[in-house]
Short mmCIF file of C-alpha atoms in Angstrom, two decimals:
data_model
loop_
_atom_site.label_atom_id
_atom_site.label_comp_id
_atom_site.label_asym_id
_atom_site.label_seq_id
_atom_site.Cartn_x
_atom_site.Cartn_y
_atom_site.Cartn_z
CA UNK A 1 -55.25 47.00 -134.48
CA UNK A 2 -57.91 47.79 -131.71
CA UNK A 3 -55.13 47.30 -128.74
CA UNK A 4 -54.06 50.39 -126.88
CA UNK A 5 -50.29 50.90 -127.57
CA UNK A 6 -47.70 49.91 -124.71
CA UNK A 7 -45.83 52.89 -125.58
CA UNK A 8 -46.56 55.49 -128.15
CA UNK A 9 -44.52 58.43 -129.29
CA UNK A 10 -45.73 61.40 -131.27
CA UNK A 11 -43.83 64.09 -132.68
CA UNK A 12 -40.70 63.60 -130.67
CA UNK A 13 -38.06 66.09 -131.26
CA UNK A 14 -34.97 66.43 -129.16
CA UNK A 15 -32.10 68.68 -129.29
CA UNK A 16 -28.60 68.40 -127.50
CA UNK A 17 -26.13 70.92 -127.40
CA UNK A 18 -27.32 72.42 -130.43
CA UNK A 19 -27.46 69.34 -132.34
CA UNK A 20 -30.65 67.88 -133.73
CA UNK A 21 -30.73 64.20 -132.37
CA UNK A 22 -34.29 63.13 -133.26
CA UNK A 23 -37.12 65.26 -135.24
CA UNK A 24 -40.65 64.59 -135.37
CA UNK A 25 -40.63 60.68 -134.57
CA UNK A 26 -43.92 58.94 -134.32
CA UNK A 27 -44.13 55.32 -133.29
CA UNK A 28 -46.21 52.89 -131.46
CA UNK A 29 -45.59 49.48 -129.95
CA UNK A 30 -48.86 47.19 -129.56
CA UNK A 31 -48.97 44.10 -127.41
CA UNK A 32 -47.74 40.73 -129.26
CA UNK A 33 -46.09 43.04 -131.98
CA UNK A 34 -42.36 43.47 -132.80
CA UNK A 35 -41.31 46.94 -133.91
CA UNK A 36 -37.64 47.20 -135.18
CA UNK A 37 -35.78 50.53 -135.59
CA UNK A 38 -32.75 50.31 -137.89
CA UNK A 39 -30.68 53.16 -139.31
CA UNK A 40 -27.02 54.17 -139.45
CA UNK A 41 -24.73 54.87 -136.76
CA UNK A 42 -25.82 58.21 -134.81
CA UNK A 43 -29.06 58.09 -136.38
CA UNK A 44 -30.47 58.39 -132.71
CA UNK A 45 -31.69 54.70 -132.18
CA UNK A 46 -30.47 54.19 -128.81
CA UNK A 47 -31.62 57.75 -127.66
CA UNK A 48 -35.16 56.99 -129.18
CA UNK A 49 -35.56 53.98 -126.95
CA UNK A 50 -34.31 55.89 -123.88
CA UNK A 51 -37.25 58.38 -124.69
CA UNK A 52 -39.65 55.81 -124.91
CA UNK A 53 -38.44 54.37 -121.47
CA UNK A 54 -38.50 57.88 -120.03
CA UNK A 55 -34.73 57.71 -119.38
CA UNK A 56 -34.25 60.74 -121.51
CA UNK A 57 -36.69 63.61 -121.73
CA UNK A 58 -37.86 64.70 -124.97
CA UNK A 59 -37.38 68.52 -125.99
CA UNK A 60 -40.59 68.34 -128.03
CA UNK A 61 -43.54 65.78 -128.41
CA UNK A 62 -45.28 63.42 -126.42
CA UNK A 63 -44.57 59.90 -124.82
CA UNK A 64 -47.42 57.78 -123.57
CA UNK A 65 -46.59 54.72 -121.70
CA UNK A 66 -49.23 52.37 -120.55
CA UNK A 67 -47.00 49.24 -120.03
CA UNK A 68 -46.70 49.05 -116.35
CA UNK A 69 -43.68 46.31 -116.46
CA UNK A 70 -40.79 47.13 -118.93
CA UNK A 71 -37.88 44.63 -119.31
CA UNK A 72 -34.97 46.70 -120.79
CA UNK A 73 -31.49 45.49 -122.41
CA UNK A 74 -29.20 48.45 -122.83
CA UNK A 75 -26.80 48.31 -125.56
CA UNK A 76 -23.79 47.98 -122.90
CA UNK A 77 -23.73 47.15 -119.49
CA UNK A 78 -20.36 47.99 -117.69
CA UNK A 79 -20.01 46.26 -114.29
CA UNK A 80 -16.82 47.35 -112.92
CA UNK A 81 -14.71 44.24 -111.37
CA UNK A 82 -14.86 46.07 -108.18
CA UNK A 83 -18.32 45.01 -107.58
CA UNK A 84 -18.82 41.53 -106.30
CA UNK A 85 -21.99 40.12 -107.81
CA UNK A 86 -22.99 36.62 -108.96
CA UNK A 87 -25.22 36.14 -112.04
CA UNK A 88 -27.80 34.64 -109.77
CA UNK A 89 -28.08 37.69 -107.68
CA UNK A 90 -27.94 39.91 -110.63
CA UNK A 91 -31.10 38.24 -112.13
CA UNK A 92 -32.88 38.12 -108.72
CA UNK A 93 -32.57 41.95 -108.31
CA UNK A 94 -34.80 42.16 -111.52
CA UNK A 95 -37.86 41.61 -109.30
CA UNK A 96 -38.86 42.54 -105.93
CA UNK A 97 -40.17 39.43 -104.80
CA UNK A 98 -38.20 36.19 -104.08
CA UNK A 99 -37.28 34.33 -107.30
CA UNK A 100 -38.24 30.64 -107.37
CA UNK A 101 -34.91 28.89 -108.55
CA UNK A 102 -36.36 26.67 -111.06
CA UNK A 103 -37.79 29.78 -113.14
CA UNK A 104 -34.51 31.47 -112.62
CA UNK A 105 -32.53 28.45 -114.06
CA UNK A 106 -35.40 27.63 -116.75
CA UNK A 107 -35.21 31.28 -118.25
CA UNK A 108 -31.31 31.18 -117.98
CA UNK A 109 -31.21 27.93 -120.01
CA UNK A 110 -33.89 29.41 -122.75
CA UNK A 111 -31.15 32.10 -123.52
CA UNK A 112 -28.40 29.67 -123.55
CA UNK A 113 -26.54 30.77 -120.62
CA UNK A 114 -27.51 27.94 -118.16
CA UNK A 115 -23.97 27.40 -117.25
CA UNK A 116 -22.96 30.75 -115.86
CA UNK A 117 -25.53 31.03 -113.14
CA UNK A 118 -22.87 30.82 -110.27
CA UNK A 119 -20.06 33.06 -112.24
CA UNK A 120 -19.43 36.56 -111.19
CA UNK A 121 -21.01 39.10 -113.67
CA UNK A 122 -17.80 41.18 -114.08
CA UNK A 123 -16.18 38.02 -115.56
CA UNK A 124 -18.72 37.12 -118.22
CA UNK A 125 -17.95 37.57 -122.02
CA UNK A 126 -19.90 40.13 -124.14
CA UNK A 127 -22.23 37.43 -125.66
CA UNK A 128 -22.79 35.89 -122.39
CA UNK A 129 -23.70 39.26 -120.51
CA UNK A 130 -26.00 39.90 -123.43
CA UNK A 131 -27.88 36.59 -123.05
CA UNK A 132 -27.89 37.18 -119.07
CA UNK A 133 -29.35 40.71 -119.70
CA UNK A 134 -31.81 39.29 -121.78
CA UNK A 135 -32.92 36.67 -119.34
CA UNK A 136 -33.15 39.26 -116.75
CA UNK A 137 -35.50 41.49 -118.83
CA UNK A 138 -37.71 38.21 -119.62
CA UNK A 139 -37.62 37.48 -115.65
CA UNK A 140 -39.77 40.67 -115.14
CA UNK A 141 -42.56 39.07 -117.03
CA UNK A 142 -42.64 42.43 -118.92
CA UNK A 143 -45.50 43.84 -121.07
CA UNK A 144 -43.18 45.83 -122.97
CA UNK A 145 -39.48 44.71 -123.87
CA UNK A 146 -37.09 47.29 -125.13
CA UNK A 147 -33.94 45.96 -126.63
CA UNK A 148 -31.14 47.83 -127.62
CA UNK A 149 -28.95 45.54 -130.09
CA UNK A 150 -29.80 42.59 -127.85
CA UNK A 151 -27.66 40.22 -129.60
CA UNK A 152 -24.38 42.17 -130.02
CA UNK A 153 -21.43 40.00 -129.26
CA UNK A 154 -23.44 36.92 -129.43
CA UNK A 155 -22.22 34.26 -131.98
CA UNK A 156 -24.06 33.71 -135.15
CA UNK A 157 -26.00 30.58 -134.31
CA UNK A 158 -26.84 31.88 -130.87
CA UNK A 159 -28.24 35.15 -132.57
CA UNK A 160 -30.91 33.41 -134.63
CA UNK A 161 -32.03 31.29 -131.35
CA UNK A 162 -32.33 34.58 -129.38
CA UNK A 163 -34.12 36.56 -132.00
CA UNK A 164 -36.37 33.34 -132.29
CA UNK A 165 -36.87 33.51 -128.53
CA UNK A 166 -37.90 36.98 -128.39
CA UNK A 167 -40.44 36.55 -131.23
CA UNK A 168 -41.99 33.56 -129.34
CA UNK A 169 -42.18 35.60 -126.39
CA UNK A 170 -43.78 38.39 -128.02
CA UNK A 171 -46.43 35.76 -129.74
CA UNK A 172 -47.07 33.54 -126.90
CA UNK A 173 -47.15 36.13 -124.02
CA UNK A 174 -48.37 38.97 -126.14
CA UNK A 175 -45.39 41.25 -125.30
CA UNK A 176 -44.78 44.11 -127.09
CA UNK A 177 -40.99 44.38 -128.31
CA UNK A 178 -39.50 47.79 -129.22
CA UNK A 179 -35.93 46.90 -130.66
CA UNK A 180 -32.88 48.33 -132.25
CA UNK A 181 -31.06 46.01 -134.54
CA UNK A 182 -28.19 46.01 -137.01
CA UNK A 183 -28.85 42.50 -138.25
CA UNK A 184 -30.78 43.51 -141.24
CA UNK A 185 -31.36 40.12 -142.40
CA UNK A 186 -33.20 38.91 -139.00
CA UNK A 187 -34.84 42.15 -138.87
CA UNK A 188 -36.67 41.44 -142.14
CA UNK A 189 -37.44 37.96 -141.10
CA UNK A 190 -38.88 38.36 -137.49
CA UNK A 191 -40.51 41.95 -137.40
CA UNK A 192 -43.85 43.05 -137.90
CA UNK A 193 -43.03 46.65 -138.46
CA UNK A 194 -39.62 48.50 -139.15
CA UNK A 195 -38.89 51.93 -138.60
CA UNK A 196 -36.06 53.32 -140.69
CA UNK A 197 -34.51 56.12 -138.57
CA UNK A 198 -31.98 58.74 -139.56
CA UNK A 199 -32.94 61.36 -136.97
CA UNK A 200 -36.45 61.67 -138.65
CA UNK A 201 -38.54 58.54 -139.72
CA UNK A 202 -37.30 57.83 -143.31
CA UNK A 203 -39.77 55.24 -144.05
CA UNK A 204 -41.66 52.62 -141.95
CA UNK A 205 -43.93 49.88 -142.53
CA UNK A 206 -43.82 45.99 -143.21
CA UNK A 207 -40.45 44.88 -143.69
CA UNK A 208 -40.72 44.00 -147.38
CA UNK A 209 -42.35 47.39 -147.99
CA UNK A 210 -39.54 49.17 -146.23
CA UNK A 211 -36.79 47.05 -147.96
CA UNK A 212 -37.61 48.44 -151.48
CA UNK A 213 -38.39 52.00 -150.20
CA UNK A 214 -36.14 54.56 -151.75
CA UNK A 215 -35.05 56.26 -148.68
CA UNK A 216 -33.94 52.76 -147.29
CA UNK A 217 -32.09 51.95 -150.29
CA UNK A 218 -30.41 55.27 -150.08
CA UNK A 219 -29.37 54.82 -146.46
CA UNK A 220 -28.18 51.18 -146.62
CA UNK A 221 -27.19 50.79 -150.39
CA UNK A 222 -28.78 48.78 -153.08
CA UNK A 223 -26.27 45.84 -152.73
CA UNK A 224 -27.21 45.47 -149.12
CA UNK A 225 -30.96 45.50 -150.02
CA UNK A 226 -30.41 42.96 -152.54
CA UNK A 227 -28.70 40.57 -150.23
CA UNK A 228 -31.69 40.75 -148.04
CA UNK A 229 -34.20 39.64 -150.67
CA UNK A 230 -33.05 35.85 -150.52
CA UNK A 231 -33.75 36.06 -146.73
CA UNK A 232 -37.20 37.31 -147.05
CA UNK A 233 -39.62 34.76 -145.43
CA UNK A 234 -43.01 33.85 -146.87
CA UNK A 235 -46.05 35.45 -145.17
CA UNK A 236 -49.37 33.92 -144.50
CA UNK A 237 -50.86 37.50 -144.65
CA UNK A 238 -50.15 40.47 -146.45
CA UNK A 239 -50.84 44.09 -145.39
CA UNK A 240 -53.10 46.75 -146.76
CA UNK A 241 -51.91 50.11 -147.00
CA UNK A 242 -53.01 51.14 -143.67
CA UNK A 243 -51.55 48.28 -141.87
CA UNK A 244 -54.65 45.82 -141.59
CA UNK A 245 -54.03 42.09 -142.50
CA UNK A 246 -55.08 40.97 -145.45
CA UNK A 247 -55.11 37.22 -146.25
CA UNK A 248 -52.92 35.75 -148.89
CA UNK A 249 -53.44 33.02 -151.49
CA UNK A 250 -50.88 31.14 -150.34
CA UNK A 251 -51.07 27.42 -149.62
CA UNK A 252 -48.68 25.85 -147.24
CA UNK A 253 -45.93 23.67 -148.49
CA UNK A 254 -43.71 21.17 -146.73
CA UNK A 255 -40.90 24.02 -146.69
CA UNK A 256 -42.83 26.57 -144.96
CA UNK A 257 -41.67 27.20 -141.51
CA UNK A 258 -44.29 29.60 -140.57
CA UNK A 259 -47.62 29.71 -138.73
CA UNK B 1 -2.83 50.91 -72.13
CA UNK B 2 -3.87 54.32 -71.53
CA UNK B 3 -7.29 55.63 -71.86
CA UNK B 4 -6.75 57.77 -74.68
CA UNK B 5 -5.71 55.15 -76.70
CA UNK B 6 -9.12 53.34 -75.87
CA UNK B 7 -10.82 56.75 -76.78
CA UNK B 8 -9.02 56.64 -80.18
CA UNK B 9 -9.95 53.00 -81.01
CA UNK B 10 -13.51 53.65 -80.15
CA UNK B 11 -13.58 56.64 -82.23
CA UNK B 12 -11.65 55.17 -85.02
CA UNK B 13 -13.95 51.89 -85.06
CA UNK B 14 -16.91 54.38 -85.40
CA UNK B 15 -15.43 55.66 -88.48
CA UNK B 16 -14.43 52.21 -89.90
CA UNK B 17 -17.91 50.72 -89.48
CA UNK B 18 -19.51 53.31 -91.79
CA UNK B 19 -16.27 53.81 -93.95
CA UNK B 20 -16.71 50.19 -95.09
CA UNK B 21 -20.15 50.29 -96.84
CA UNK B 22 -19.80 53.92 -97.80
CA UNK B 23 -16.38 53.32 -99.37
CA UNK B 24 -17.78 50.32 -101.26
CA UNK B 25 -20.42 52.78 -103.25
CA UNK B 26 -17.44 55.14 -103.65
CA UNK B 27 -15.41 52.47 -105.46
CA UNK B 28 -18.62 50.98 -107.18
CA UNK B 29 -19.68 54.25 -108.50
CA UNK B 30 -16.19 55.61 -109.16
CA UNK B 31 -16.69 58.63 -106.81
CA UNK B 32 -13.35 58.82 -105.43
CA UNK B 33 -12.85 62.28 -106.72
CA UNK B 34 -16.11 63.32 -105.31
CA UNK B 35 -14.74 62.27 -101.60
CA UNK B 36 -11.59 64.27 -102.33
CA UNK B 37 -13.56 67.35 -103.49
CA UNK B 38 -15.61 67.34 -100.37
CA UNK B 39 -12.80 66.65 -98.23
CA UNK B 40 -10.67 69.68 -99.86
CA UNK B 41 -13.67 72.13 -99.71
CA UNK B 42 -14.41 71.16 -95.88
CA UNK B 43 -11.67 73.56 -94.87
CA UNK B 44 -13.96 76.48 -95.99
CA UNK B 45 -16.47 74.83 -93.51
CA UNK B 46 -13.91 74.81 -90.77
CA UNK B 47 -13.20 78.69 -91.05
CA UNK B 48 -16.98 79.49 -91.70
CA UNK B 49 -17.71 77.67 -88.44
CA UNK B 50 -15.16 79.66 -86.62
CA UNK B 51 -16.15 82.90 -88.17
CA UNK B 52 -19.81 82.11 -87.29
CA UNK B 53 -18.95 80.99 -83.83
CA UNK B 54 -20.09 77.41 -83.97
CA UNK B 55 -18.13 74.42 -83.59
CA UNK B 56 -15.85 73.76 -86.57
CA UNK B 57 -17.47 70.31 -87.01
CA UNK B 58 -20.72 71.68 -87.49
CA UNK B 59 -19.47 74.06 -90.45
CA UNK B 60 -17.78 71.12 -91.90
CA UNK B 61 -21.02 69.03 -91.93
CA UNK B 62 -22.81 72.12 -93.33
CA UNK B 63 -20.70 72.89 -96.07
CA UNK B 64 -20.14 69.07 -96.97
CA UNK B 65 -24.02 68.96 -97.22
CA UNK B 66 -24.50 72.08 -99.45
CA UNK B 67 -21.31 70.86 -101.84
CA UNK B 68 -22.99 67.26 -102.03
CA UNK B 69 -26.43 68.91 -102.98
CA UNK B 70 -24.72 71.04 -105.33
CA UNK B 71 -22.96 68.34 -106.92
CA UNK B 72 -25.84 65.99 -107.13
CA UNK B 73 -27.66 68.49 -109.10
CA UNK B 74 -24.91 69.20 -111.34
CA UNK B 75 -24.63 65.52 -112.03
CA UNK B 76 -28.23 65.32 -113.12
CA UNK B 77 -27.72 67.87 -115.58
CA UNK B 78 -25.90 66.18 -118.18
CA UNK B 79 -24.67 69.39 -119.96
CA UNK B 80 -21.80 70.23 -117.43
CA UNK B 81 -18.76 68.42 -117.08
CA UNK B 82 -18.97 66.83 -113.76
CA UNK B 83 -15.16 66.19 -113.49
CA UNK B 84 -14.25 69.90 -113.91
CA UNK B 85 -17.13 71.13 -111.84
CA UNK B 86 -15.84 69.17 -109.05
CA UNK B 87 -12.30 70.44 -109.24
CA UNK B 88 -13.40 74.08 -109.42
CA UNK B 89 -15.58 73.49 -106.21
CA UNK B 90 -13.23 71.60 -104.40
CA UNK B 91 -10.10 73.90 -104.86
CA UNK B 92 -12.22 77.25 -105.03
CA UNK B 93 -13.45 76.34 -101.76
CA UNK B 94 -10.15 75.12 -100.48
CA UNK B 95 -8.40 78.41 -101.75
CA UNK B 96 -11.09 80.58 -100.28
CA UNK B 97 -10.80 78.85 -96.89
CA UNK B 98 -7.15 79.69 -96.78
CA UNK B 99 -7.53 83.49 -97.80
CA UNK B 100 -10.36 83.70 -94.95
CA UNK B 101 -7.99 81.87 -92.46
CA UNK B 102 -5.16 84.21 -93.26
CA UNK B 103 -7.31 87.37 -92.70
CA UNK B 104 -8.65 86.26 -89.08
CA UNK B 105 -4.99 86.39 -87.77
CA UNK B 106 -6.15 86.15 -83.85
CA UNK B 107 -7.84 82.95 -84.63
CA UNK B 108 -5.73 80.12 -83.35
CA UNK B 109 -6.36 76.98 -85.63
CA UNK B 110 -4.57 73.71 -85.43
CA UNK B 111 -4.21 73.65 -89.31
CA UNK B 112 -2.03 70.38 -89.11
CA UNK B 113 -4.77 68.66 -86.78
CA UNK B 114 -7.27 69.05 -89.50
CA UNK B 115 -5.06 68.19 -92.31
CA UNK B 116 -3.70 65.06 -90.88
CA UNK B 117 -6.14 64.50 -88.19
CA UNK B 118 -5.73 63.92 -84.44
CA UNK B 119 -7.27 60.82 -83.40
CA UNK B 120 -5.60 60.69 -80.10
CA UNK B 121 -7.23 64.14 -78.94
CA UNK B 122 -10.76 62.84 -79.15
CA UNK B 123 -12.82 62.90 -76.02
CA UNK B 124 -15.24 60.42 -74.95
CA UNK B 125 -18.19 62.72 -75.95
CA UNK B 126 -16.35 62.91 -79.49
CA UNK B 127 -16.32 59.28 -79.70
CA UNK B 128 -20.19 59.06 -78.29
CA UNK B 129 -21.31 61.56 -81.18
CA UNK B 130 -19.22 59.61 -83.75
CA UNK B 131 -21.04 56.35 -82.64
CA UNK B 132 -24.48 57.98 -82.87
CA UNK B 133 -23.65 59.41 -86.33
CA UNK B 134 -22.49 55.76 -87.32
CA UNK B 135 -25.95 54.24 -86.29
CA UNK B 136 -27.80 56.88 -88.08
CA UNK B 137 -25.96 56.46 -91.21
CA UNK B 138 -26.04 52.71 -91.29
CA UNK B 139 -29.65 52.81 -90.84
CA UNK B 140 -30.20 55.26 -93.77
CA UNK B 141 -27.75 52.95 -95.68
CA UNK B 142 -29.94 50.03 -94.86
CA UNK B 143 -33.10 51.55 -95.64
CA UNK B 144 -31.93 52.52 -99.18
CA UNK B 145 -29.84 49.39 -99.80
CA UNK B 146 -31.52 47.60 -102.70
CA UNK B 147 -31.93 50.75 -104.66
CA UNK B 148 -28.43 52.00 -103.83
CA UNK B 149 -26.78 48.35 -105.05
CA UNK B 150 -29.17 48.76 -108.20
CA UNK B 151 -27.91 52.04 -109.08
CA UNK B 152 -24.30 50.78 -108.55
CA UNK B 153 -24.94 48.15 -111.09
CA UNK B 154 -26.73 50.47 -113.79
CA UNK B 155 -28.49 53.53 -113.28
CA UNK B 156 -30.73 53.28 -116.37
CA UNK B 157 -31.58 49.57 -115.49
CA UNK B 158 -32.58 50.81 -111.89
CA UNK B 159 -34.67 53.57 -113.28
CA UNK B 160 -36.73 51.41 -115.64
CA UNK B 161 -37.22 48.91 -112.78
CA UNK B 162 -38.79 51.67 -111.00
CA UNK B 163 -36.21 52.29 -108.25
CA UNK B 164 -36.31 55.99 -106.91
CA UNK B 165 -32.88 56.73 -108.37
CA UNK B 166 -32.61 60.38 -108.07
CA UNK B 167 -33.45 59.85 -104.04
CA UNK B 168 -30.99 57.28 -103.65
CA UNK B 169 -28.44 59.42 -105.29
CA UNK B 170 -28.97 62.53 -103.34
CA UNK B 171 -28.88 60.16 -100.06
CA UNK B 172 -25.75 58.58 -100.99
CA UNK B 173 -24.13 61.91 -101.55
CA UNK B 174 -25.12 63.28 -98.22
CA UNK B 175 -24.08 60.15 -96.45
CA UNK B 176 -20.58 60.49 -98.06
CA UNK B 177 -20.60 64.01 -96.87
CA UNK B 178 -21.33 63.32 -93.45
CA UNK B 179 -19.03 60.44 -93.58
CA UNK B 180 -16.30 62.94 -94.80
CA UNK B 181 -16.91 65.44 -92.19
CA UNK B 182 -16.91 62.64 -89.42
CA UNK B 183 -13.38 61.38 -90.76
CA UNK B 184 -11.90 64.74 -90.53
CA UNK B 185 -10.76 64.49 -86.98
CA UNK B 186 -9.49 61.10 -87.36
CA UNK B 187 -7.26 60.96 -90.39
CA UNK B 188 -7.71 64.61 -91.52
CA UNK B 189 -8.78 66.08 -94.71
CA UNK B 190 -5.90 65.04 -96.70
CA UNK B 191 -6.44 61.21 -96.03
CA UNK B 192 -10.27 60.93 -95.72
CA UNK B 193 -10.82 59.60 -98.95
CA UNK B 194 -8.17 56.90 -98.23
CA UNK B 195 -10.33 55.67 -95.30
CA UNK B 196 -13.16 55.01 -97.81
CA UNK B 197 -11.47 53.64 -100.70
CA UNK B 198 -8.69 51.57 -99.28
CA UNK B 199 -10.59 49.10 -96.89
CA UNK B 200 -13.20 48.64 -99.58
CA UNK B 201 -10.66 47.84 -102.12
CA UNK B 202 -8.90 45.70 -99.88
CA UNK B 203 -12.06 43.80 -99.14
CA UNK B 204 -12.76 43.09 -102.71
CA UNK B 205 -11.08 39.72 -103.13
CA UNK B 206 -12.70 38.45 -99.88
CA UNK B 207 -16.18 38.86 -101.24
CA UNK B 208 -18.65 37.31 -103.46
CA UNK B 209 -21.72 39.57 -102.74
CA UNK B 210 -22.08 43.41 -102.23
CA UNK B 211 -22.84 42.88 -98.54
CA UNK B 212 -19.88 40.63 -97.87
CA UNK B 213 -17.49 43.40 -99.43
CA UNK B 214 -19.12 46.08 -97.29
CA UNK B 215 -18.73 44.01 -93.89
CA UNK B 216 -15.20 43.10 -94.96
CA UNK B 217 -14.55 46.44 -95.77
CA UNK B 218 -15.64 47.59 -92.09
CA UNK B 219 -13.35 44.87 -90.66
CA UNK B 220 -10.34 45.82 -92.59
CA UNK B 221 -10.93 49.40 -91.61
CA UNK B 222 -11.33 48.63 -87.88
CA UNK B 223 -8.08 46.38 -88.15
CA UNK B 224 -6.13 49.37 -89.99
CA UNK B 225 -7.26 51.51 -86.98
CA UNK B 226 -6.00 49.35 -84.21
CA UNK B 227 -2.85 48.39 -85.86
CA UNK B 228 -2.42 52.12 -87.18
CA UNK B 229 -2.65 53.04 -83.56
CA UNK B 230 -0.35 50.68 -82.15
CA UNK B 231 1.92 51.29 -84.55
CA UNK B 232 1.80 55.00 -83.84
CA UNK B 233 1.98 54.32 -80.06
CA UNK B 234 5.27 52.09 -80.23
CA UNK B 235 7.39 54.09 -83.08
CA UNK B 236 5.68 57.60 -82.30
CA UNK B 237 4.44 58.35 -85.69
CA UNK B 238 1.42 60.45 -86.60
CA UNK B 239 -1.71 58.46 -85.98
CA UNK B 240 -3.77 59.25 -89.19
CA UNK B 241 -1.20 58.48 -91.66
CA UNK B 242 -0.20 55.44 -89.67
CA UNK B 243 -3.69 54.03 -89.89
CA UNK B 244 -3.68 54.81 -93.70
CA UNK B 245 -0.46 53.18 -94.15
CA UNK B 246 -1.78 50.02 -92.29
CA UNK B 247 -4.84 50.07 -94.58
CA UNK B 248 -2.86 50.33 -97.73
CA UNK B 249 -0.66 47.32 -96.38
CA UNK B 250 -3.86 45.37 -95.89
CA UNK B 251 -4.86 46.32 -99.51
CA UNK B 252 -1.46 44.82 -100.85
CA UNK B 253 -1.74 41.96 -98.88
CA UNK B 254 -5.39 41.11 -100.20
CA UNK B 255 -3.69 41.18 -103.93
CA UNK B 256 -2.10 37.81 -102.85
CA UNK B 257 -5.61 36.33 -102.47
CA UNK B 258 -6.40 34.64 -105.78
CA UNK B 259 -9.40 36.52 -107.62
CA UNK B 260 -12.56 34.69 -107.16
#
């Protein structure tokens, strides 16, 4: 990979109130690539994203961010019912310049929330708000998308659509994606690089390699890992140990839904 | 109508105009207790003003500004619990103010006037100062409006989107401090926060955008001033509490409007 990373963390450590939250974490997000962070609750996933965004300062290590425009979907957004704010206005706030109406509606349609444009943000359901937040992040035409459980609260059919949209954006616009997700099935299918985090990086690499890694199995249990096996998708390339792409002897069949 | 009523309305409207938008930020950002803390600690400002031989209001403005800066700094440090710190600062300063007040026995201080306000005693020059302050406050609000609304929605999002969040937060706290100091004379330190919160809350159901809510809050505050003063005049009730009572009644009335 010759691209410069959009954001690169090296040896990140964070101690808060005597608790070690992150320890020696390295990761880098490249244009057009999707990096997913998985891990149990309290593993420091959301904090890691905030460190990458510069919202939380690390105690040790270095954050280098070259991406100028960043789209962020926080894990939760609480807008009190006392703040009158339409979805249209909420979306328009994401960019400094005036927004063309068509573009706003097109993006909202793409995330499957076209019908909420005139509604008040405080009245949206959890899933609707999550879709609007993703639309808002995309409206900024980001170089880097940072998504903290972007499909939380979204119905199952919608989840697949949204992940599909995210990966299409990554490929077509060469957007780098740094994402936290609990949906291990989808993670394994739509991710280039998985980082398994439990304060430190337990293991990292290509999804299929990570899913059989002993530390990953210890963290999620063999039954979860086994159930993932059915969902792994065929790839038209493999990876060498250093991450370089290596062509596979694979003939596309009628069932292939990739490249 | 007597001239002192006109003066009172002029001063009250200056307050209502700034309390509208400021109060909106107070309810959006859940800072009601912050306003209370500033109001309580302002007694210390009055006493210090008297001790230093400057106008009590100058002492109040100074103390509110210092308290706001301390709290803004404390809020950015996420290790301290902002809630307890507010309480310590507010009541510590209030108690110290009362102690100092009892020590200067020769000083005449209209404590009731400061506690519950004395809008009928304002002079034309007071009203002019209030309007001058109101214009400055509104200009500062207008220049930071986009960032302040973004921060009211979500601070992290605002930061990622490149808004100067830290500066806007300090500006907002200083503006609220100025608003609190200015309302001392009108409704008194016990009811200062009421003038910020109640008109804003009353305006919520009338508004579909942040701007509409800010303007509606100013109008509601202005209405409360006029009706409150009228009631105070006819029924011979204290003016500050009368204004706040009307505002509370307007809020109840607004609840009859269906939510939009």
